[in-house]
XYZ file of C-alpha atoms in Angstrom:
703
model
C 0.003 -0.009 -0.009
C 1.369 3.378 -1.040
C 1.531 6.325 1.265
C -0.072 9.650 0.193
C 3.375 11.023 -0.541
C 4.282 8.043 -2.707
C 0.918 8.229 -4.369
C 1.452 11.912 -5.192
C 4.971 11.253 -6.521
C 3.753 8.565 -8.825
C 1.348 10.966 -10.459
C 3.050 12.707 -13.352
C -0.110 14.316 -14.626
C -2.007 17.258 -13.023
C -3.860 16.312 -9.790
C -7.417 14.952 -10.245
C -9.384 14.070 -7.058
C -11.612 11.439 -8.714
C -8.684 9.753 -10.331
C -6.765 9.890 -7.069
C -9.574 8.078 -5.158
C -9.928 5.482 -7.962
C -6.249 4.776 -7.836
C -6.322 4.484 -4.052
C -9.310 2.123 -4.138
C -7.746 0.015 -6.863
C -4.528 -0.440 -4.909
C -6.436 -1.363 -1.678
C -7.110 -5.134 -1.215
C -10.853 -5.742 -1.421
C -11.465 -2.311 -2.777
C -11.500 -3.153 -6.488
C -14.396 -3.883 -8.782
C -16.798 -6.841 -8.375
C -15.116 -8.872 -11.023
C -11.761 -8.765 -9.264
C -9.733 -11.583 -7.640
C -10.924 -10.682 -4.167
C -14.451 -9.905 -3.121
C -15.331 -6.282 -2.486
C -14.819 -5.289 1.143
C -16.311 -1.884 1.979
C -15.150 -1.921 5.628
C -11.621 -2.449 4.667
C -11.908 0.233 2.017
C -13.389 2.612 4.622
C -10.603 1.857 7.026
C -8.072 2.474 4.324
C -9.667 5.802 3.483
C -9.636 6.890 7.166
C -6.000 5.939 7.549
C -5.088 7.680 4.340
C -6.961 10.811 5.505
C -4.912 10.881 8.696
C -1.733 10.529 6.716
C -2.806 13.371 4.477
C -3.380 15.582 7.550
C 0.097 14.759 8.876
C 1.561 15.470 5.480
C -0.297 18.824 5.316
C 1.000 19.812 8.717
C 4.525 18.909 7.709
C 4.316 20.881 4.526
C 2.798 23.856 6.348
C 5.637 23.903 8.850
C 8.104 23.797 6.004
C 6.302 26.695 4.274
C 6.339 28.758 7.459
C 10.057 28.003 7.894
C 10.758 29.162 4.342
C 8.641 32.319 4.761
C 10.474 33.192 7.971
C 13.802 32.610 6.254
C 12.663 34.791 3.300
C 11.618 37.665 5.613
C 14.909 37.474 7.444
C 16.941 37.556 4.201
C 14.796 40.436 2.832
C 15.582 42.495 5.966
C 19.264 41.698 5.640
C 19.177 42.693 1.960
C 17.364 45.958 2.747
C 20.055 46.791 5.337
C 22.739 46.074 2.767
C 21.011 48.323 0.191
C 20.731 51.152 2.746
C 24.405 50.752 3.555
C 25.267 50.861 -0.115
C 23.159 54.008 -0.603
C 24.887 55.727 2.273
C 28.237 54.717 0.828
C 27.184 55.982 -2.603
C 26.068 59.331 -1.131
C 29.399 59.701 0.652
C 31.244 58.823 -2.548
C 29.139 61.353 -4.531
C 29.971 64.075 -2.017
C 33.638 63.174 -2.331
C 33.344 63.374 -6.136
C 31.709 66.835 -5.898
C 34.451 68.077 -3.610
C 37.043 66.623 -5.947
C 35.382 68.239 -8.979
C 35.294 71.633 -7.243
C 38.916 71.239 -6.310
C 39.827 70.259 -9.851
C 37.915 73.302 -11.208
C 39.682 75.558 -8.719
C 43.063 74.142 -9.672
C 42.217 74.421 -13.379
C 41.244 78.078 -12.920
C 44.517 78.725 -11.129
C 46.406 76.898 -13.853
C 44.643 78.922 -16.599
C 45.331 82.149 -14.750
C 48.927 81.136 -14.272
C 49.092 80.183 -17.956
C 47.739 83.618 -18.914
C 50.298 85.267 -16.705
C 53.085 83.146 -18.153
C 51.842 83.884 -21.647
C 51.645 87.610 -20.829
C 55.262 87.404 -19.724
C 56.377 85.002 -22.389
C 54.763 86.740 -25.384
C 56.731 90.007 -24.951
C 59.800 87.909 -24.286
C 59.268 85.928 -27.478
C 58.670 89.149 -29.375
C 61.850 90.595 -27.925
C 63.779 87.457 -28.856
C 62.243 87.562 -32.365
C 63.086 91.268 -32.679
C 66.658 90.642 -31.547
C 66.956 87.804 -34.065
C 65.605 90.016 -36.867
C 67.956 92.819 -35.833
C 70.853 90.388 -36.132
C 69.830 89.414 -39.636
C 69.167 93.075 -40.489
C 72.730 93.932 -39.417
C 74.048 91.334 -41.841
C 72.197 93.082 -44.700
C 73.444 96.385 -43.352
C 77.066 95.120 -43.393
C 76.567 93.565 -46.821
C 77.681 90.072 -45.755
C 75.163 87.286 -45.091
C 77.008 85.037 -42.596
C 74.042 83.164 -41.150
C 73.620 79.555 -42.217
C 69.897 80.101 -42.819
C 70.636 82.253 -45.903
C 73.343 79.966 -47.283
C 71.882 76.498 -46.693
C 69.354 75.503 -49.436
C 67.703 73.060 -47.057
C 66.658 75.997 -44.806
C 64.927 77.935 -47.563
C 61.594 77.768 -45.749
C 63.052 79.433 -42.621
C 64.895 81.951 -44.772
C 61.638 82.818 -46.568
C 59.920 83.530 -43.244
C 62.763 85.800 -42.144
C 63.031 87.701 -45.417
C 59.298 88.362 -45.460
C 59.471 89.980 -42.059
C 62.573 91.980 -42.965
C 60.860 93.096 -46.177
C 57.899 94.468 -44.200
C 60.255 96.252 -41.795
C 62.266 97.762 -44.639
C 59.159 99.286 -46.176
C 58.663 101.413 -43.057
C 62.204 102.777 -43.046
C 63.073 106.208 -44.562
C 64.429 105.847 -48.072
C 67.213 108.425 -47.834
C 69.067 106.705 -44.928
C 68.322 103.051 -45.700
C 68.114 102.972 -49.497
C 71.033 100.535 -49.827
C 69.846 98.030 -47.227
C 66.265 98.200 -48.543
C 67.560 97.325 -52.009
C 69.537 94.347 -50.635
C 66.564 93.023 -48.717
C 64.315 93.435 -51.757
C 66.893 91.639 -53.915
C 67.095 88.709 -51.501
C 63.295 88.710 -51.228
C 62.851 88.285 -54.984
C 65.758 85.818 -55.145
C 64.127 83.536 -52.572
C 60.805 83.848 -54.330
C 62.473 82.825 -57.604
C 64.149 79.827 -55.924
C 60.830 78.697 -54.436
C 59.119 78.932 -57.820
C 61.946 76.842 -59.376
C 61.661 74.321 -56.556
C 57.886 74.127 -57.067
C 58.347 73.520 -60.815
C 60.985 70.857 -60.195
C 58.774 69.090 -57.643
C 55.896 69.122 -60.094
C 58.020 67.465 -62.774
C 59.113 64.816 -60.298
C 55.490 64.263 -59.301
C 56.193 65.069 -55.616
C 52.804 66.381 -54.611
C 53.725 66.758 -50.933
C 56.759 68.916 -51.735
C 54.614 71.017 -54.111
C 52.115 71.649 -51.309
C 54.878 72.565 -48.916
C 56.527 75.014 -51.315
C 53.141 76.484 -52.374
C 52.302 77.176 -48.701
C 55.501 79.202 -48.385
C 55.015 80.999 -51.706
C 51.509 82.000 -50.684
C 52.820 84.677 -48.331
C 55.088 86.338 -50.902
C 53.711 89.591 -52.322
C 55.990 89.758 -55.334
C 53.177 88.762 -57.657
C 51.415 92.061 -56.969
C 53.266 94.915 -58.592
C 50.729 97.711 -58.166
C 48.599 99.075 -55.384
C 45.452 98.180 -57.337
C 44.537 94.625 -56.428
C 42.025 94.330 -59.306
C 44.504 95.251 -62.017
C 47.199 93.131 -60.363
C 44.872 90.101 -60.305
C 44.004 90.415 -63.966
C 47.677 90.865 -64.987
C 48.780 88.002 -62.747
C 46.257 85.597 -64.218
C 47.192 86.637 -67.753
C 50.887 86.123 -67.010
C 50.679 82.714 -65.335
C 47.921 81.235 -67.503
C 50.357 80.120 -70.232
C 52.876 78.786 -67.718
C 50.193 76.800 -65.912
C 49.119 75.270 -69.218
C 52.686 74.157 -69.926
C 53.514 72.846 -66.460
C 50.329 71.178 -65.191
C 48.336 68.330 -66.622
C 45.042 69.889 -65.421
C 45.602 73.620 -65.930
C 41.887 74.516 -65.393
C 42.070 73.047 -61.877
C 45.199 75.038 -61.043
C 43.792 78.282 -62.443
C 40.540 77.720 -60.574
C 42.475 77.193 -57.333
C 44.610 80.304 -57.981
C 41.580 82.509 -58.619
C 39.743 81.072 -55.648
C 42.759 81.761 -53.469
C 42.980 85.367 -54.722
C 39.269 86.008 -54.170
C 39.083 84.368 -50.715
C 42.251 86.008 -49.385
C 43.434 89.104 -51.243
C 40.127 90.450 -52.540
C 38.084 89.582 -49.468
C 40.643 91.195 -47.186
C 40.770 94.264 -49.428
C 36.979 94.618 -49.492
C 36.663 94.083 -45.743
C 39.315 96.713 -45.035
C 37.707 99.295 -47.322
C 34.157 98.767 -46.118
C 34.581 98.148 -42.385
C 36.506 101.383 -41.839
C 33.609 103.497 -43.158
C 30.538 101.407 -42.338
C 29.857 103.184 -39.047
C 31.676 106.484 -39.483
C 30.760 107.587 -43.018
C 27.713 105.906 -44.590
C 27.966 107.946 -47.795
C 31.534 106.815 -48.406
C 30.624 103.292 -47.399
C 27.898 103.127 -50.070
C 30.261 104.614 -52.677
C 32.962 102.104 -51.746
C 30.499 99.206 -51.814
C 29.282 100.217 -55.281
C 32.817 100.721 -56.600
C 34.218 97.517 -55.133
C 31.269 95.394 -56.306
C 31.427 96.926 -59.780
C 35.162 96.356 -60.093
C 34.858 92.820 -58.754
C 32.161 91.875 -61.268
C 34.231 93.500 -64.053
C 37.252 91.449 -62.961
C 35.117 88.289 -62.978
C 34.059 89.097 -66.557
C 37.719 89.350 -67.595
C 38.541 86.046 -65.892
C 35.923 84.187 -67.912
C 38.348 84.184 -70.872
C 40.497 81.639 -69.023
C 39.837 77.919 -68.884
C 38.116 77.470 -65.526
C 35.932 74.477 -66.312
C 32.513 74.173 -67.837
C 30.658 76.030 -65.047
C 32.979 79.000 -64.669
C 30.223 81.632 -64.505
C 28.596 79.890 -61.519
C 32.036 79.467 -59.923
C 32.880 83.192 -60.205
C 29.389 84.243 -59.072
C 29.768 82.105 -55.957
C 33.136 83.685 -55.167
C 31.628 87.185 -55.502
C 28.665 86.211 -53.336
C 30.935 84.870 -50.607
C 32.746 88.237 -50.463
C 29.758 90.596 -50.582
C 26.810 88.609 -49.189
C 26.972 90.110 -45.696
C 27.142 93.632 -47.116
C 24.429 93.170 -49.734
C 21.932 91.793 -47.214
C 21.830 95.119 -45.347
C 22.442 97.358 -48.378
C 18.946 98.629 -49.160
C 18.162 99.543 -45.540
C 21.399 101.520 -45.274
C 20.658 103.141 -48.661
C 17.210 104.263 -47.542
C 18.456 105.498 -44.149
C 21.218 107.503 -45.818
C 18.911 108.935 -48.496
C 16.324 109.910 -45.901
C 18.927 111.596 -43.673
C 20.736 113.293 -46.565
C 17.524 114.626 -48.151
C 16.309 116.023 -44.862
C 19.672 117.727 -44.332
C 19.609 119.308 -47.837
C 16.144 120.722 -47.214
C 16.927 121.965 -43.714
C 20.127 123.634 -44.896
C 18.135 125.492 -47.556
C 15.453 126.724 -45.149
C 18.168 127.748 -42.648
C 19.826 129.823 -45.373
C 16.506 131.665 -45.822
C 16.109 132.130 -42.045
C 12.818 130.358 -42.460
C 11.221 128.290 -39.742
C 9.308 125.647 -41.633
C 5.613 125.712 -40.868
C 4.145 122.358 -39.831
C 1.834 120.968 -42.466
C -1.399 120.247 -40.676
C -3.079 116.948 -40.501
C -6.267 115.563 -39.088
C -9.921 116.197 -39.687
C -9.862 120.044 -39.404
C -7.041 120.426 -41.914
C -8.652 117.965 -44.285
C -11.940 119.869 -44.000
C -10.169 123.140 -44.847
C -8.512 121.521 -47.822
C -11.816 120.204 -49.195
C -13.495 123.602 -48.681
C -10.629 125.391 -50.488
C -10.678 122.931 -53.384
C -14.454 123.253 -53.854
C -14.997 126.916 -53.127
C -11.627 128.482 -53.933
C -11.842 130.522 -50.756
C -8.668 131.669 -48.980
C -8.823 130.092 -45.517
C -6.964 132.174 -42.967
C -5.048 135.433 -43.410
C -2.559 135.762 -46.273
C 1.101 135.842 -45.335
C 3.893 137.997 -46.720
C 6.657 135.896 -48.271
C 8.613 138.959 -49.454
C 8.664 137.443 -52.931
C 10.326 134.172 -51.795
C 8.864 131.129 -53.516
C 10.635 128.626 -51.211
C 11.447 126.585 -54.292
C 15.108 126.082 -55.079
C 16.405 124.552 -58.243
C 19.709 123.904 -56.507
C 17.915 121.915 -53.798
C 16.006 119.974 -56.432
C 19.167 119.171 -58.376
C 20.876 117.934 -55.199
C 17.897 115.786 -54.237
C 17.650 114.301 -57.740
C 21.370 113.717 -57.886
C 21.341 111.833 -54.577
C 18.400 109.780 -55.791
C 20.089 109.078 -59.125
C 23.154 107.727 -57.315
C 20.839 105.622 -55.171
C 19.104 104.214 -58.288
C 22.495 103.357 -59.801
C 23.666 101.589 -56.654
C 20.317 99.852 -56.364
C 20.582 98.538 -59.908
C 24.068 97.206 -59.298
C 23.761 95.894 -55.732
C 20.204 94.516 -55.533
C 19.290 90.943 -56.213
C 17.381 90.810 -59.534
C 14.263 89.553 -57.741
C 14.397 92.444 -55.273
C 15.384 95.198 -57.731
C 11.851 96.497 -58.576
C 10.834 96.549 -54.910
C 14.028 98.345 -53.826
C 13.797 100.859 -56.665
C 10.189 101.632 -55.733
C 11.164 102.244 -52.078
C 13.807 104.772 -53.252
C 11.212 106.430 -55.487
C 8.870 106.800 -52.504
C 11.609 108.657 -50.618
C 12.073 111.010 -53.565
C 8.316 111.668 -53.589
C 8.360 112.271 -49.852
C 11.218 114.775 -49.779
C 11.016 116.444 -53.206
C 7.322 116.458 -53.952
C 5.798 116.631 -50.470
C 8.390 118.261 -48.221
C 9.568 120.803 -50.811
C 7.142 121.403 -53.692
C 3.901 120.761 -51.841
C 5.114 122.864 -48.910
C 5.986 125.722 -51.247
C 2.530 125.481 -52.868
C 0.922 125.686 -49.440
C 2.964 128.776 -48.615
C 2.139 130.233 -52.024
C -1.583 129.696 -51.566
C -1.412 131.373 -48.178
C 0.342 134.389 -49.699
C -2.354 135.095 -52.323
C -4.480 138.066 -51.192
C -8.239 138.128 -51.475
C -9.920 139.110 -54.736
C -10.967 142.531 -53.407
C -7.373 143.621 -52.656
C -6.282 146.886 -54.261
C -2.999 145.484 -55.590
C -2.788 142.161 -57.419
C -0.018 139.927 -56.068
C 1.267 137.833 -58.952
C 3.766 136.043 -56.670
C 2.073 132.667 -57.174
C 2.906 132.789 -60.887
C 6.584 132.608 -59.896
C 5.758 129.548 -57.806
C 4.024 128.031 -60.849
C 6.983 128.727 -63.090
C 9.512 127.117 -60.747
C 7.199 124.184 -59.906
C 6.746 123.527 -63.597
C 10.507 123.401 -64.136
C 10.893 121.039 -61.199
C 8.141 118.782 -62.540
C 10.046 118.439 -65.795
C 13.216 117.429 -63.922
C 11.264 114.988 -61.752
C 9.595 113.421 -64.780
C 12.926 113.119 -66.602
C 14.504 111.221 -63.725
C 11.416 108.998 -63.467
C 11.767 108.035 -67.134
C 15.569 107.864 -67.353
C 16.496 106.151 -64.096
C 13.458 104.470 -62.514
C 11.603 103.108 -65.543
C 14.472 100.814 -66.710
C 14.508 99.186 -63.272
C 10.786 98.421 -63.029
C 9.566 98.349 -66.630
C 9.190 94.554 -66.695
C 7.768 94.042 -63.202
C 4.362 94.463 -61.497
C 5.810 97.470 -59.628
C 5.497 99.503 -62.846
C 1.743 99.936 -62.347
C 2.244 100.898 -58.712
C 4.893 103.493 -59.624
C 2.804 105.019 -62.389
C -0.196 105.217 -60.068
C 1.867 106.907 -57.338
C 3.321 109.376 -59.811
C -0.116 110.182 -61.180
C -1.514 110.620 -57.691
C 1.250 113.026 -56.672
C 1.032 115.095 -59.859
C -2.753 115.347 -59.619
C -2.452 116.521 -56.023
C 0.018 119.208 -57.090
C -2.104 120.202 -60.078
C -5.135 120.761 -57.851
C -3.162 123.235 -55.745
C -1.634 124.883 -58.812
C -5.059 125.277 -60.392
C -6.421 126.677 -57.159
C -3.559 129.184 -56.886
C -3.818 130.245 -60.523
C -7.574 130.682 -60.234
C -7.213 132.857 -57.133
C -4.402 134.832 -58.796
C -6.661 135.496 -61.777
C -9.309 136.694 -59.346
C -6.714 139.112 -57.890
C -5.872 140.385 -61.379
C -9.501 140.993 -62.214
C -10.044 142.484 -58.763
C -7.319 145.059 -59.323
C -8.794 145.949 -62.738
C -12.169 146.320 -61.100
C -10.664 148.620 -58.462
C -9.103 150.823 -61.169
C -12.367 151.084 -63.063
C -14.274 151.875 -59.870
C -11.885 154.616 -58.717
C -10.870 156.240 -62.010
C -14.046 155.941 -64.105
C -16.538 158.693 -63.300
C -20.302 158.514 -63.646
C -20.295 161.511 -66.030
C -17.527 160.187 -68.306
C -20.119 158.907 -70.777
C -22.608 161.818 -70.356
C -20.476 164.959 -70.882
C -22.227 168.289 -70.357
C -20.614 169.931 -73.400
C -20.596 167.289 -76.055
C -19.315 169.707 -78.758
C -16.246 170.505 -76.663
C -15.598 166.774 -76.057
C -15.865 166.178 -79.757
C -13.306 168.864 -80.441
C -11.000 167.438 -77.741
C -11.464 163.936 -79.062
C -10.657 165.058 -82.520
C -7.712 167.067 -81.344
C -6.078 164.232 -79.447
C -7.296 161.581 -81.862
C -9.500 159.794 -79.366
C -7.361 159.895 -76.233
C -8.606 157.340 -73.705
C -10.020 158.038 -70.298
C -7.451 157.678 -67.466
C -9.201 154.488 -66.342
C -8.769 152.915 -69.737
C -5.097 153.911 -69.950
C -4.247 152.487 -66.479
C -6.161 149.342 -67.213
C -4.447 148.797 -70.542
C -0.964 149.177 -68.999
C -1.828 146.809 -66.147
C -3.365 144.315 -68.531
C -0.288 144.249 -70.732
C 1.946 143.526 -67.714
C -0.299 140.738 -66.542
C -0.368 139.032 -69.909
C 3.431 139.143 -70.167
C 3.749 137.754 -66.645
C 1.477 134.830 -67.515
C 3.444 134.081 -70.667
C 6.672 134.090 -68.711
C 5.332 131.774 -66.001
C 3.587 129.173 -68.173
C 4.598 126.944 -71.020
C 2.918 124.952 -73.769
C -0.862 124.719 -73.802
C -1.009 126.107 -70.266
C -0.301 129.584 -71.637
C -3.354 129.518 -73.910
C -5.528 127.949 -71.214
C -4.693 130.581 -68.567
C -4.824 133.515 -71.011
C -8.184 132.314 -72.314
C -9.538 132.254 -68.787
C -8.030 135.669 -68.003
C -9.403 137.095 -71.283
C -12.893 135.759 -70.585
C -12.868 137.255 -67.091
C -11.506 140.562 -68.413
C -14.287 140.629 -71.019
C -16.890 139.846 -68.379
C -15.507 142.670 -66.177
C -15.668 145.243 -69.022
C -19.099 144.006 -70.100
C -20.529 144.341 -66.586
C -18.719 147.658 -66.067
C -20.235 149.212 -69.221
C -23.707 148.183 -68.086
C -23.428 150.401 -64.999
C -23.606 153.693 -66.960
C -25.993 155.695 -69.150
C -24.681 156.858 -72.479
C -25.287 159.940 -74.498
C -24.430 159.909 -78.175
C -20.963 161.301 -77.488
C -20.592 159.074 -74.418
C -21.319 156.068 -76.596
C -18.519 157.186 -78.956
C -16.149 157.393 -75.989
C -17.176 153.896 -74.864
C -16.553 152.598 -78.374
C -13.077 154.171 -78.282
C -12.353 152.517 -74.923
C -13.560 149.090 -76.095
C -11.527 149.479 -79.267
C -8.407 149.950 -77.164
C -9.368 147.012 -74.968
C -9.755 144.964 -78.148
C -6.193 145.959 -79.148
C -5.038 144.628 -75.789
C -7.019 141.439 -76.392
C -5.013 140.853 -79.541
C -1.937 140.366 -77.321
C -3.561 137.194 -76.050
C -3.401 135.587 -79.451
C -6.498 133.627 -78.401
C -9.278 133.655 -81.013
C -12.076 133.264 -78.420
C -11.024 136.368 -76.472
C -10.697 138.474 -79.648
C -14.122 137.301 -80.767
C -15.643 138.291 -77.409
C -14.251 141.831 -77.683
C -15.349 142.098 -81.338
C -18.848 141.267 -80.179
C -18.618 143.757 -77.298
C -17.407 146.419 -79.727
C -20.428 145.670 -81.929
C -22.723 145.930 -78.899
C -21.323 149.384 -78.134
C -22.402 150.494 -81.586
C -25.966 150.110 -80.299
C -25.230 153.084 -78.020
C -24.688 155.518 -80.932
C -26.636 154.180 -83.916
C -29.633 156.138 -85.110
C -32.927 154.798 -83.697
C -34.215 153.917 -87.136
C -31.123 151.768 -87.849
C -31.252 149.724 -84.631
C -33.034 146.724 -86.133
C -30.620 146.626 -89.040
C -27.565 146.765 -86.748
C -29.019 144.032 -84.487
C -29.391 141.845 -87.539
C -25.753 142.293 -88.446
C -23.292 139.415 -88.683
C -21.810 139.868 -85.203
C -25.076 140.447 -83.289
C -27.609 138.282 -85.060
C -26.854 135.180 -82.958
C -26.944 136.988 -79.589
C -29.817 136.774 -77.155
C -32.246 139.624 -77.883
C -32.549 140.317 -74.164
C -28.823 141.066 -74.137
C -29.223 143.458 -77.091
C -32.200 145.075 -75.423
C -30.236 145.546 -72.198
C -27.524 147.462 -74.060
C -30.023 149.677 -75.867
C -31.616 150.509 -72.490
C -28.347 152.179 -71.521
C -28.963 155.015 -73.968
C -30.186 158.281 -72.402
C -32.718 158.628 -75.255
C -34.158 155.133 -74.715
C -37.513 156.349 -73.350
C -37.697 159.510 -75.335
C -37.163 157.738 -78.666
C -39.258 154.771 -77.622
C -36.454 152.391 -78.563
C -38.004 149.487 -76.709
C -40.510 148.984 -79.462
C -37.780 147.534 -81.636
C -37.466 144.553 -79.226
C -41.123 143.938 -78.491
C-alpha cells in the first residue's frame, strides 16, 4: 500500500481528485471492482480511506511547517538585503559628495592653472617678441654690413626658414626712410625676390618629379610672398597675374583649369576679401555715404574682374564658380544694403532741405493733418476761398532749383547703386522704395510745402493790388516737374519696366502730380481773381459817372478830334496793367497752359468790361467814348493771341455800336453778322443804356 506522498509522486499528470480516489481504491485489497480476484470489502476500504486521510493531515502539517520556515527565512533575508542596500546608498552618497568636492577642487586648480598660464603667456609673449626682434635685428645687421654670414641664408635646405625671415625683414624695410636706408632696402628686396624665384623653381621641379607633398609645402611658403602684386590696385594686379601665369600653368600642369581655378579662388578668398573688408569696415559706421560709394565701386570692379577672368579655362561652369566667389565676399554687405541706402537717403535729403530753409532764415511751418485740416482743404478745393489770413513771403517762392538738383542727384546715385547691388528679384521693390523717398522729400516736403505757402500768400480778390507772386511759384514748380519726370523716365523706368511694380509706380506718380495740379489750379484761379479784382478797383476809382454823359458834347468832340480819341485815365491804367499781366502769364507758363490761362483771363476781363459798361448811361458822345475805350481794350485782347477772347471783344465792340446808332437803324444793326446770334434780351439791355431810350421809344424795336 502506497503512502499519500508516494501516491502523489507517482502521479506525473495534473492532480485529479476522482482519479486519485480510484487509484487508491484500486490499490487497496478488497477495494477493487466486483469482477476482481478478491471480493469487495467496503469496511476495509473505509478503514483504508480513514487511515489515508490521517496521513494526508500529517503530510499537510509537515508541509505547512516547512512553508512557514521558508517564509520566515525569506523575511529574514529580505531585511538583511534591505540593510545592505541602505548601507550601499549611504556609501554611494558619501562617494558622490567626495566626487563633488574633488570636482570643485579640480575646477579651482584648473582656474589657477589657466590664470597662471595667462600670466606666463603675458610674460612669455613680450619675451618671445623681444627674442624675435633681436633675431631680426641680427639678420638686419648682416644686410646692413653687406655680408650674409648666417647659415639660414646659405643653406638650401633651410629655404623655408629663410623665406619667413626675409618676409618679415621686407615688411620692416618698407617702413624705413628711403634716404638713410636705401642701400639696405635694395639688398633686402633683392634677397626677397631671389628667394621667391628659388621657391618657384623648386615648385616647378617638384611638379615634374610628381612630388605632390613637396609642391604643397613650397606652395604654402610661396603663398605669403607679395611679389606677384606689382601695383597698389589689387584688381588690375589680379588680372595681370592671371594673364601672365595662364600660359605657364598650361605648360607645367596636366590639369591647368584646376590650377587656375584654385589660384583665382585663393585670390578671391584671401586678397580680394581682405581688401573689401578693409575698405568697407573702416567707413561702415563712421561715413555711410563713403561706405555706399565704396561698396558700389568695389562690387562693380569685382564683377568686371570676374568678366575678364571668364576668358581663361576654368571648367565648364565658370560663370557659376565666379558668381559664388563674389557672393561669398559681398553677401553680408548686400543683405543690409537697401536699408542703409534708404536711411542715408532719408537723412541726406532732410539735411539738404533743412540747410536750404536755414539759409533763408525760415522756420518751416508744420503741415497740418487731421480732420480740421482735411476739411479746410476740401473747402478750399471746392469753393476756392482763402482760408486764414494771407502771409507776406517777401517774394520768396521757397522753391530752389539747386535743392532739387541735389535731391535728384542723390536719388540718381541711389538708383545706380540699387541697380548694381540689388538681387534681380528684389530690384523693382528696392527701386520703388527709393522712389517713394524722392516723392516724400522732393514732392511733399519741398514742392507741396511751397505750394501751401504760395496759396497762403495770395491776397483776397478785393485787394487793391494784385499779387502775382504765385505765378513765380508756378513757373519754378513747372521746371521742377520736368526734372522729376525726366528722372522717373531715365533712371526708374528701366529698373521696373518689366515688373508688377510699374503699375504701382505710375499710379503713385499720377496721384502726386494730380495733387500738385489741384493746388496749382487753385492758386492760378485765385491769382486771376486778384488780377481782375485790381482791374475792377481801377475802373471803380478812376471811371466817373459823367464820363459817358459829358455836359458839353461839342467840346468833347473837339478834344477827341484834337487828341485823336485819347482814352479816359481808367482805360489807360487798365491797358498798362493788362499788358503787364499778360506778359507775366506768358513768362510763367509753357505749352498749352499759356493759352488755357490767357483764355480764362481774357474771358474774365471781357466779363468785367461787359458788366462795367452796363453800369452807366450813355449819350451819343458818351457812346462814342465807350466805343473808343472798347476798341483799345480789343487791341489789348489781340496780345492774347487767343481767337475766343478776340471774338468776345469784337462782339462787345459791336454791342457798343448800339449806343450811338440812329434809332431807325437799330433793327438793321441788331441783324448784323456779329449780333444776329446773340440773345435779344442782351441786345435790349444794351439799348436801355442810352439816355434817349424812353424819349425815342427804342424798346418797341425789341417787343
